[in-house]
Amino acid sequence: MPLRPLKDDPFTRKPGLQVVEEKQVLRVSQDAFEEAVRENMELFALPAEQALEETIKEFELQKVDLSNIAKRIPGQEHPVLSSLESLKALVAPRSGVLLGGAKMSSLVAPLAALRDATLKSSENRNIAADAVAADYVLSALQAGLKENNAAIIEAAVGALSSIVVNCRKSQDRAGSLGVQSVAAALRLFKGDQTSQEALRKTFLCIRSLGVKNEANRQMLDGEGVYKEVIGLLPKVEKPLLKDLSKLIRSLLFDDDVKVLVAKAHNRALEMVDEGAIKHIMSLLWNSSTKTPCAYDNIEDVQLEVMSLLSRLMVKDEFCVEAVQLGALDLAVHVLNLHVFEEVKV
């Protein structure tokens, strides 16, 4: 079977068949892929399954990256695309506007289905990201915020975090609207910690945005998220402390090579000014009994909170403050518990 030409050729290229070149990596759109499958079915009279296999081989031989493609026969259901189609029928992208008299309650099911599907694999996340699923999830989140509907907000925040996490940086479409919306969700849920799962999903979503790039971290700072999360440290329920610590630590990353001057150091200073070290040590060490605070899965919690503490100690006086509050005593206590364990490098 002859290989399908990929470059712009008005004589051989079918309408809708396009290839996107991203940093010398060839990618084909979902519509173009399905059009190629139809061609193989019609021109070569191949059964659907064989036409799909031949199409995949065709593109792979031409070094096309198909990680963003739902490898399906045209018309066949795919969990990501099916849930996204349901969502598209209910909301306009990035607007918070419901379509055709749709009810708010009808948004929960497709959002939950999209989250479940994208959590299953990185390929599903890439498919959702390339299909601009974030635009429709953000619209659902906006609609939920307008109506103060906690169920919609929780479902949308959960779906957004599952799309953003581990997808390619070029697919990060959350932008300022996503940051503003998630910050609003945090302010809503932090006042009512009865729904720990909603707050946990919000923490994960903010963390997913923060680890992407410095631009997201600066937008989160602009929305006041840093002060909000530091203020939550002494108030958060114990089961959420590990998630909150991971979130705050992600906001202190300084790993974006595209930015000439990052602000991680300045953010650490601001967090300490907000009392971060004092709050953290009160969570880790009981100064009156000179013993560690008790938690379920205490070692996991200690690991995350102490990792956060290490990110904040960017000046000598901060180290002194931490030692005065018991950080060195805690470190010695933990070392004594594991003194006879073999260290794995």
Tab-separated table of C-alpha atoms in Angstrom:
chain	number	residue	atom	x	y	z
A	1	MET	CA	0.000	0.000	0.000
A	2	PRO	CA	1.543	3.378	-0.978
A	3	LEU	CA	2.352	5.766	1.830
A	4	ARG	CA	0.138	8.824	2.168
A	5	PRO	CA	2.023	12.101	1.525
A	6	LEU	CA	2.206	14.340	4.569
A	7	LYS	CA	3.392	17.663	3.176
A	8	ASP	CA	1.130	20.274	1.629
A	9	ASP	CA	0.461	18.945	-1.884
A	10	PRO	CA	-2.713	20.291	-3.532
A	11	PHE	CA	-2.785	17.371	-5.980
A	12	THR	CA	-2.551	14.479	-3.536
A	13	ARG	CA	-3.616	15.816	-0.143
A	14	LYS	CA	-7.203	15.153	0.898
A	15	PRO	CA	-9.269	17.907	2.552
A	16	GLY	CA	-8.930	17.746	6.327
A	17	LEU	CA	-5.732	15.702	6.167
A	18	GLN	CA	-3.195	17.816	7.996
A	19	VAL	CA	-0.035	17.266	9.953
A	20	VAL	CA	1.202	19.528	12.722
A	21	GLU	CA	4.962	19.858	13.176
A	22	GLU	CA	5.927	20.577	16.789
A	23	LYS	CA	9.658	20.867	17.476
A	24	GLN	CA	10.389	18.493	14.577
A	25	VAL	CA	7.821	15.981	15.843
A	26	LEU	CA	5.084	15.217	13.328
A	27	ARG	CA	1.568	14.975	14.729
A	28	VAL	CA	-1.639	14.316	12.864
A	29	SER	CA	-5.061	15.542	13.966
A	30	GLN	CA	-7.836	13.178	15.068
A	31	ASP	CA	-9.972	14.152	12.056
A	32	ALA	CA	-7.063	13.543	9.682
A	33	PHE	CA	-6.379	10.131	11.227
A	34	GLU	CA	-10.002	9.034	10.894
A	35	GLU	CA	-10.127	10.357	7.323
A	36	ALA	CA	-7.118	8.172	6.517
A	37	VAL	CA	-8.879	5.127	7.997
A	38	ARG	CA	-11.942	5.837	5.824
A	39	GLU	CA	-9.721	6.159	2.757
A	40	ASN	CA	-8.188	2.751	3.380
A	41	MET	CA	-11.643	1.246	3.833
A	42	GLU	CA	-13.037	2.810	0.657
A	43	LEU	CA	-10.083	2.780	-1.728
A	44	PHE	CA	-8.732	-0.652	-0.816
A	45	ALA	CA	-11.985	-2.299	0.329
A	46	LEU	CA	-10.394	-3.255	3.653
A	47	PRO	CA	-12.392	-4.396	6.673
A	48	ALA	CA	-12.573	-1.749	9.373
A	49	GLU	CA	-10.116	-3.408	11.767
A	50	GLN	CA	-7.543	-4.040	9.052
A	51	ALA	CA	-7.924	-0.496	7.715
A	52	LEU	CA	-7.204	0.817	11.212
A	53	GLU	CA	-4.087	-1.344	11.539
A	54	GLU	CA	-2.826	-0.276	8.105
A	55	THR	CA	-3.398	3.394	8.891
A	56	ILE	CA	-1.430	3.135	12.134
A	57	LYS	CA	1.443	1.407	10.295
A	58	GLU	CA	1.315	4.050	7.547
A	59	PHE	CA	1.769	6.963	9.911
A	60	GLU	CA	4.329	5.193	12.083
A	61	LEU	CA	6.473	4.475	9.023
A	62	GLN	CA	6.443	8.211	8.348
A	63	LYS	CA	7.560	8.880	11.958
A	64	VAL	CA	4.274	10.496	12.951
A	65	ASP	CA	3.701	10.582	16.718
A	66	LEU	CA	0.239	9.112	17.364
A	67	SER	CA	0.285	9.546	21.153
A	68	ASN	CA	-2.402	12.221	20.866
A	69	ILE	CA	-4.719	10.088	18.726
A	70	ALA	CA	-7.626	7.880	19.725
A	71	LYS	CA	-6.852	4.866	17.575
A	72	ARG	CA	-10.410	3.962	16.710
A	73	ILE	CA	-12.544	3.139	13.729
A	74	PRO	CA	-14.520	6.248	12.698
A	75	GLY	CA	-17.775	6.342	14.652
A	76	GLN	CA	-16.504	3.976	17.341
A	77	GLU	CA	-16.825	5.234	20.928
A	78	HIS	CA	-13.779	6.280	22.912
A	79	PRO	CA	-14.128	7.136	26.626
A	80	VAL	CA	-12.351	10.492	26.341
A	81	LEU	CA	-13.926	11.668	23.098
A	82	SER	CA	-17.389	10.390	24.030
A	83	SER	CA	-17.436	12.229	27.361
A	84	LEU	CA	-16.039	15.324	25.652
A	85	GLU	CA	-18.768	15.231	22.999
A	86	SER	CA	-21.357	15.087	25.775
A	87	LEU	CA	-19.728	18.097	27.424
A	88	LYS	CA	-19.572	20.038	24.155
A	89	ALA	CA	-23.318	19.593	23.762
A	90	LEU	CA	-23.882	21.255	27.146
A	91	VAL	CA	-21.464	24.204	27.352
A	92	ALA	CA	-19.740	26.702	25.073
A	93	PRO	CA	-15.914	26.712	25.412
A	94	ARG	CA	-14.289	28.962	28.039
A	95	SER	CA	-17.488	30.954	28.615
A	96	GLY	CA	-19.526	29.391	31.413
A	97	VAL	CA	-22.567	29.497	29.137
A	98	LEU	CA	-24.909	26.511	29.060
A	99	LEU	CA	-26.282	25.545	25.648
A	100	GLY	CA	-29.863	24.785	24.680
A	101	GLY	CA	-31.364	25.065	28.138
A	102	ALA	CA	-29.035	22.422	29.578
A	103	LYS	CA	-29.367	21.826	33.317
A	104	MET	CA	-26.426	22.309	35.663
A	105	SER	CA	-26.849	18.819	37.090
A	106	SER	CA	-26.243	17.296	33.646
A	107	LEU	CA	-22.609	18.469	33.716
A	108	VAL	CA	-21.524	16.160	36.534
A	109	ALA	CA	-21.668	12.855	34.624
A	110	PRO	CA	-19.511	13.840	31.587
A	111	LEU	CA	-17.013	15.633	33.838
A	112	ALA	CA	-16.673	12.552	36.054
A	113	ALA	CA	-16.384	10.276	33.001
A	114	LEU	CA	-13.696	12.522	31.498
A	115	ARG	CA	-11.729	12.509	34.749
A	116	ASP	CA	-11.938	8.717	35.062
A	117	ALA	CA	-10.822	8.230	31.459
A	118	THR	CA	-7.872	10.637	31.660
A	119	LEU	CA	-6.652	9.132	34.921
A	120	LYS	CA	-6.226	5.757	33.233
A	121	SER	CA	-3.302	6.623	30.962
A	122	SER	CA	-1.047	9.390	29.692
A	123	GLU	CA	-2.280	8.628	26.172
A	124	ASN	CA	-5.834	9.469	27.220
A	125	ARG	CA	-4.577	12.709	28.781
A	126	ASN	CA	-2.815	13.634	25.540
A	127	ILE	CA	-5.973	12.874	23.564
A	128	ALA	CA	-8.040	15.073	25.886
A	129	ALA	CA	-5.480	17.877	25.782
A	130	ASP	CA	-5.242	17.854	21.979
A	131	ALA	CA	-9.035	17.865	21.762
A	132	VAL	CA	-8.977	21.086	23.873
A	133	ALA	CA	-11.023	19.375	26.586
A	134	ALA	CA	-9.701	21.943	29.081
A	135	ASP	CA	-11.693	24.687	27.312
A	136	TYR	CA	-14.982	22.893	27.996
A	137	VAL	CA	-14.035	21.801	31.515
A	138	LEU	CA	-13.160	25.418	32.331
A	139	SER	CA	-16.523	26.492	30.963
A	140	ALA	CA	-18.267	24.000	33.253
A	141	LEU	CA	-16.160	25.280	36.152
A	142	GLN	CA	-17.160	28.862	35.341
A	143	ALA	CA	-20.834	27.847	35.235
A	144	GLY	CA	-20.505	26.125	38.616
A	145	LEU	CA	-18.818	29.178	40.156
A	146	LYS	CA	-21.560	31.491	38.872
A	147	GLU	CA	-24.214	29.360	40.569
A	148	ASN	CA	-22.041	28.502	43.586
A	149	ASN	CA	-22.705	24.839	42.772
A	150	ALA	CA	-20.188	22.832	44.806
A	151	ALA	CA	-20.880	19.519	43.011
A	152	ILE	CA	-20.130	21.011	39.568
A	153	ILE	CA	-17.051	22.843	40.840
A	154	GLU	CA	-15.657	19.688	42.448
A	155	ALA	CA	-16.272	17.618	39.295
A	156	ALA	CA	-14.736	20.279	37.032
A	157	VAL	CA	-11.656	20.818	39.212
A	158	GLY	CA	-11.096	17.055	39.335
A	159	ALA	CA	-11.375	16.762	35.546
A	160	LEU	CA	-9.089	19.732	34.925
A	161	SER	CA	-6.334	18.386	37.178
A	162	SER	CA	-6.445	14.971	35.503
A	163	ILE	CA	-6.085	16.587	32.063
A	164	VAL	CA	-3.275	18.959	33.016
A	165	VAL	CA	-1.135	16.530	35.022
A	166	ASN	CA	1.695	15.000	32.946
A	167	CYS	CA	0.398	16.301	29.605
A	168	ARG	CA	2.935	18.021	27.327
A	169	LYS	CA	3.702	21.612	28.278
A	170	SER	CA	2.507	22.765	24.858
A	171	GLN	CA	-0.948	21.399	25.734
A	172	ASP	CA	-1.339	23.445	28.908
A	173	ARG	CA	-4.387	25.490	27.914
A	174	ALA	CA	-5.547	26.473	31.384
A	175	GLY	CA	-4.014	29.942	31.218
A	176	SER	CA	-5.234	32.880	33.269
A	177	LEU	CA	-8.866	31.740	33.135
A	178	GLY	CA	-7.942	28.358	34.586
A	179	VAL	CA	-5.828	29.904	37.339
A	180	GLN	CA	-8.561	32.402	38.271
A	181	SER	CA	-11.225	29.692	38.314
A	182	VAL	CA	-9.215	27.263	40.434
A	183	ALA	CA	-8.287	30.065	42.846
A	184	ALA	CA	-11.992	30.838	43.216
A	185	ALA	CA	-12.709	27.152	43.876
A	186	LEU	CA	-10.018	27.133	46.589
A	187	ARG	CA	-11.587	30.138	48.303
A	188	LEU	CA	-14.972	28.427	48.193
A	189	PHE	CA	-13.856	25.057	49.576
A	190	LYS	CA	-11.350	26.299	52.171
A	191	GLY	CA	-14.161	27.814	54.219
A	192	ASP	CA	-16.012	24.508	54.370
A	193	GLN	CA	-13.751	21.509	54.903
A	194	THR	CA	-16.679	19.117	55.274
A	195	SER	CA	-15.915	17.884	51.753
A	196	GLN	CA	-12.293	16.795	52.054
A	197	GLU	CA	-12.376	15.176	48.616
A	198	ALA	CA	-13.357	18.482	46.970
A	199	LEU	CA	-10.495	20.282	48.711
A	200	ARG	CA	-8.058	17.482	47.837
A	201	LYS	CA	-9.010	17.730	44.138
A	202	THR	CA	-8.526	21.496	44.294
A	203	PHE	CA	-5.077	21.055	45.851
A	204	LEU	CA	-4.132	18.584	43.113
A	205	CYS	CA	-5.368	20.915	40.376
A	206	ILE	CA	-3.383	23.892	41.695
A	207	ARG	CA	-0.311	21.682	42.058
A	208	SER	CA	-0.738	20.405	38.494
A	209	LEU	CA	-0.846	23.986	37.220
A	210	GLY	CA	2.090	25.069	39.378
A	211	VAL	CA	4.496	22.371	38.237
A	212	LYS	CA	3.895	23.182	34.566
A	213	ASN	CA	5.763	26.464	34.295
A	214	GLU	CA	6.781	29.698	35.965
A	215	ALA	CA	4.037	31.632	34.159
A	216	ASN	CA	1.361	29.592	35.931
A	217	ARG	CA	3.130	30.018	39.270
A	218	GLN	CA	3.253	33.784	38.846
A	219	MET	CA	-0.427	33.900	37.899
A	220	LEU	CA	-1.271	31.838	40.985
A	221	ASP	CA	0.728	34.332	43.046
A	222	GLY	CA	-1.214	37.184	41.444
A	223	GLU	CA	-4.484	35.525	42.458
A	224	GLY	CA	-3.362	35.382	46.086
A	225	VAL	CA	-3.160	31.576	46.161
A	226	TYR	CA	0.146	31.605	48.064
A	227	LYS	CA	-1.261	33.459	51.049
A	228	GLU	CA	-4.399	31.315	50.934
A	229	VAL	CA	-2.530	28.012	51.154
A	230	ILE	CA	-0.125	29.206	53.867
A	231	GLY	CA	-3.136	30.364	55.858
A	232	LEU	CA	-4.590	26.865	55.496
A	233	LEU	CA	-1.582	25.136	57.094
A	234	PRO	CA	-2.709	25.461	60.742
A	235	LYS	CA	-6.363	24.828	59.850
A	236	VAL	CA	-6.317	21.940	57.381
A	237	GLU	CA	-7.565	18.515	58.463
A	238	LYS	CA	-4.806	15.959	59.101
A	239	PRO	CA	-5.669	13.694	56.124
A	240	LEU	CA	-5.100	16.658	53.768
A	241	LEU	CA	-1.776	17.849	55.201
A	242	LYS	CA	0.347	15.729	52.870
A	243	ASP	CA	-1.532	16.999	49.785
A	244	LEU	CA	-1.280	20.607	50.950
A	245	SER	CA	2.459	20.273	51.565
A	246	LYS	CA	2.992	18.888	48.059
A	247	LEU	CA	1.010	21.786	46.646
A	248	ILE	CA	3.001	24.492	48.462
A	249	ARG	CA	6.309	22.841	47.552
A	250	SER	CA	5.344	22.808	43.871
A	251	LEU	CA	4.790	26.565	44.015
A	252	LEU	CA	8.428	26.996	45.068
A	253	PHE	CA	9.927	25.211	42.044
A	254	ASP	CA	12.611	27.079	40.123
A	255	ASP	CA	13.030	24.824	37.086
A	256	ASP	CA	11.629	26.749	34.106
A	257	VAL	CA	14.548	27.353	31.736
A	258	LYS	CA	12.419	29.642	29.561
A	259	VAL	CA	12.333	32.301	32.287
A	260	LEU	CA	15.387	34.509	32.772
A	261	VAL	CA	14.487	35.511	36.328
A	262	ALA	CA	12.250	33.205	38.352
A	263	LYS	CA	10.623	34.337	41.584
A	264	ALA	CA	10.851	31.176	43.674
A	265	HIS	CA	13.221	32.847	46.162
A	266	ASN	CA	10.903	35.841	46.561
A	267	ARG	CA	7.924	33.551	47.061
A	268	ALA	CA	9.758	31.641	49.777
A	269	LEU	CA	10.474	34.936	51.559
A	270	GLU	CA	6.819	35.947	51.330
A	271	MET	CA	5.650	32.594	52.688
A	272	VAL	CA	7.993	32.843	55.668
A	273	ASP	CA	6.690	36.357	56.320
A	274	GLU	CA	3.209	34.809	56.432
A	275	GLY	CA	4.401	32.491	59.222
A	276	ALA	CA	5.044	29.353	57.156
A	277	ILE	CA	7.948	28.008	59.256
A	278	LYS	CA	6.054	28.533	62.512
A	279	HIS	CA	2.969	26.790	61.113
A	280	ILE	CA	4.990	23.864	59.728
A	281	MET	CA	6.907	23.228	62.935
A	282	SER	CA	3.670	23.309	64.960
A	283	LEU	CA	2.450	20.509	62.686
A	284	LEU	CA	5.620	18.453	63.048
A	285	TRP	CA	6.874	18.931	66.605
A	286	ASN	CA	5.212	19.208	69.991
A	287	SER	CA	7.475	21.684	71.785
A	288	SER	CA	6.018	20.977	75.231
A	289	THR	CA	6.514	17.189	75.155
A	290	LYS	CA	9.526	17.274	72.803
A	291	THR	CA	7.962	14.582	70.622
A	292	PRO	CA	6.747	14.463	66.994
A	293	CYS	CA	3.081	15.152	66.341
A	294	ALA	CA	1.080	12.008	65.644
A	295	TYR	CA	-0.446	11.235	62.225
A	296	ASP	CA	-1.659	8.263	60.268
A	297	ASN	CA	1.151	7.237	57.880
A	298	ILE	CA	3.389	9.514	59.919
A	299	GLU	CA	6.539	8.885	57.879
A	300	ASP	CA	4.865	9.924	54.615
A	301	VAL	CA	3.510	13.087	56.215
A	302	GLN	CA	6.863	13.918	57.827
A	303	LEU	CA	8.652	13.399	54.503
A	304	GLU	CA	6.417	15.827	52.612
A	305	VAL	CA	6.260	18.487	55.327
A	306	MET	CA	10.021	18.381	55.975
A	307	SER	CA	10.650	18.596	52.208
A	308	LEU	CA	8.515	21.723	52.185
A	309	LEU	CA	10.402	23.123	55.159
A	310	SER	CA	13.717	22.642	53.346
A	311	ARG	CA	12.410	24.676	50.389
A	312	LEU	CA	11.598	27.601	52.680
A	313	MET	CA	14.918	27.875	54.504
A	314	VAL	CA	16.578	30.191	51.981
A	315	LYS	CA	18.238	32.494	54.560
A	316	ASP	CA	20.348	31.877	57.659
A	317	GLU	CA	17.809	33.476	59.982
A	318	PHE	CA	15.106	31.134	58.673
A	319	CYS	CA	17.296	28.144	59.566
A	320	VAL	CA	17.812	29.585	63.047
A	321	GLU	CA	14.060	30.071	63.452
A	322	ALA	CA	13.387	26.465	62.426
A	323	VAL	CA	16.003	25.130	64.862
A	324	GLN	CA	14.560	27.198	67.697
A	325	LEU	CA	11.142	25.709	66.951
A	326	GLY	CA	12.498	22.140	67.131
A	327	ALA	CA	13.539	21.234	63.570
A	328	LEU	CA	16.933	19.870	64.650
A	329	ASP	CA	15.376	17.902	67.522
A	330	LEU	CA	12.918	16.374	65.074
A	331	ALA	CA	15.671	15.480	62.604
A	332	VAL	CA	17.698	13.755	65.347
A	333	HIS	CA	14.601	11.908	66.546
A	334	VAL	CA	13.846	10.601	63.049
A	335	LEU	CA	17.489	9.598	62.490
A	336	ASN	CA	17.526	7.683	65.773
A	337	LEU	CA	14.489	5.691	64.656
A	338	HIS	CA	16.286	4.565	61.516
A	339	VAL	CA	19.899	4.450	62.682
A	340	PHE	CA	20.273	0.716	62.005
A	341	GLU	CA	18.504	0.710	58.640
A	342	GLU	CA	20.517	0.216	55.492
A	343	VAL	CA	20.667	3.362	53.373
A	344	LYS	CA	19.820	2.744	49.716
A	345	VAL	CA	21.492	5.097	47.276
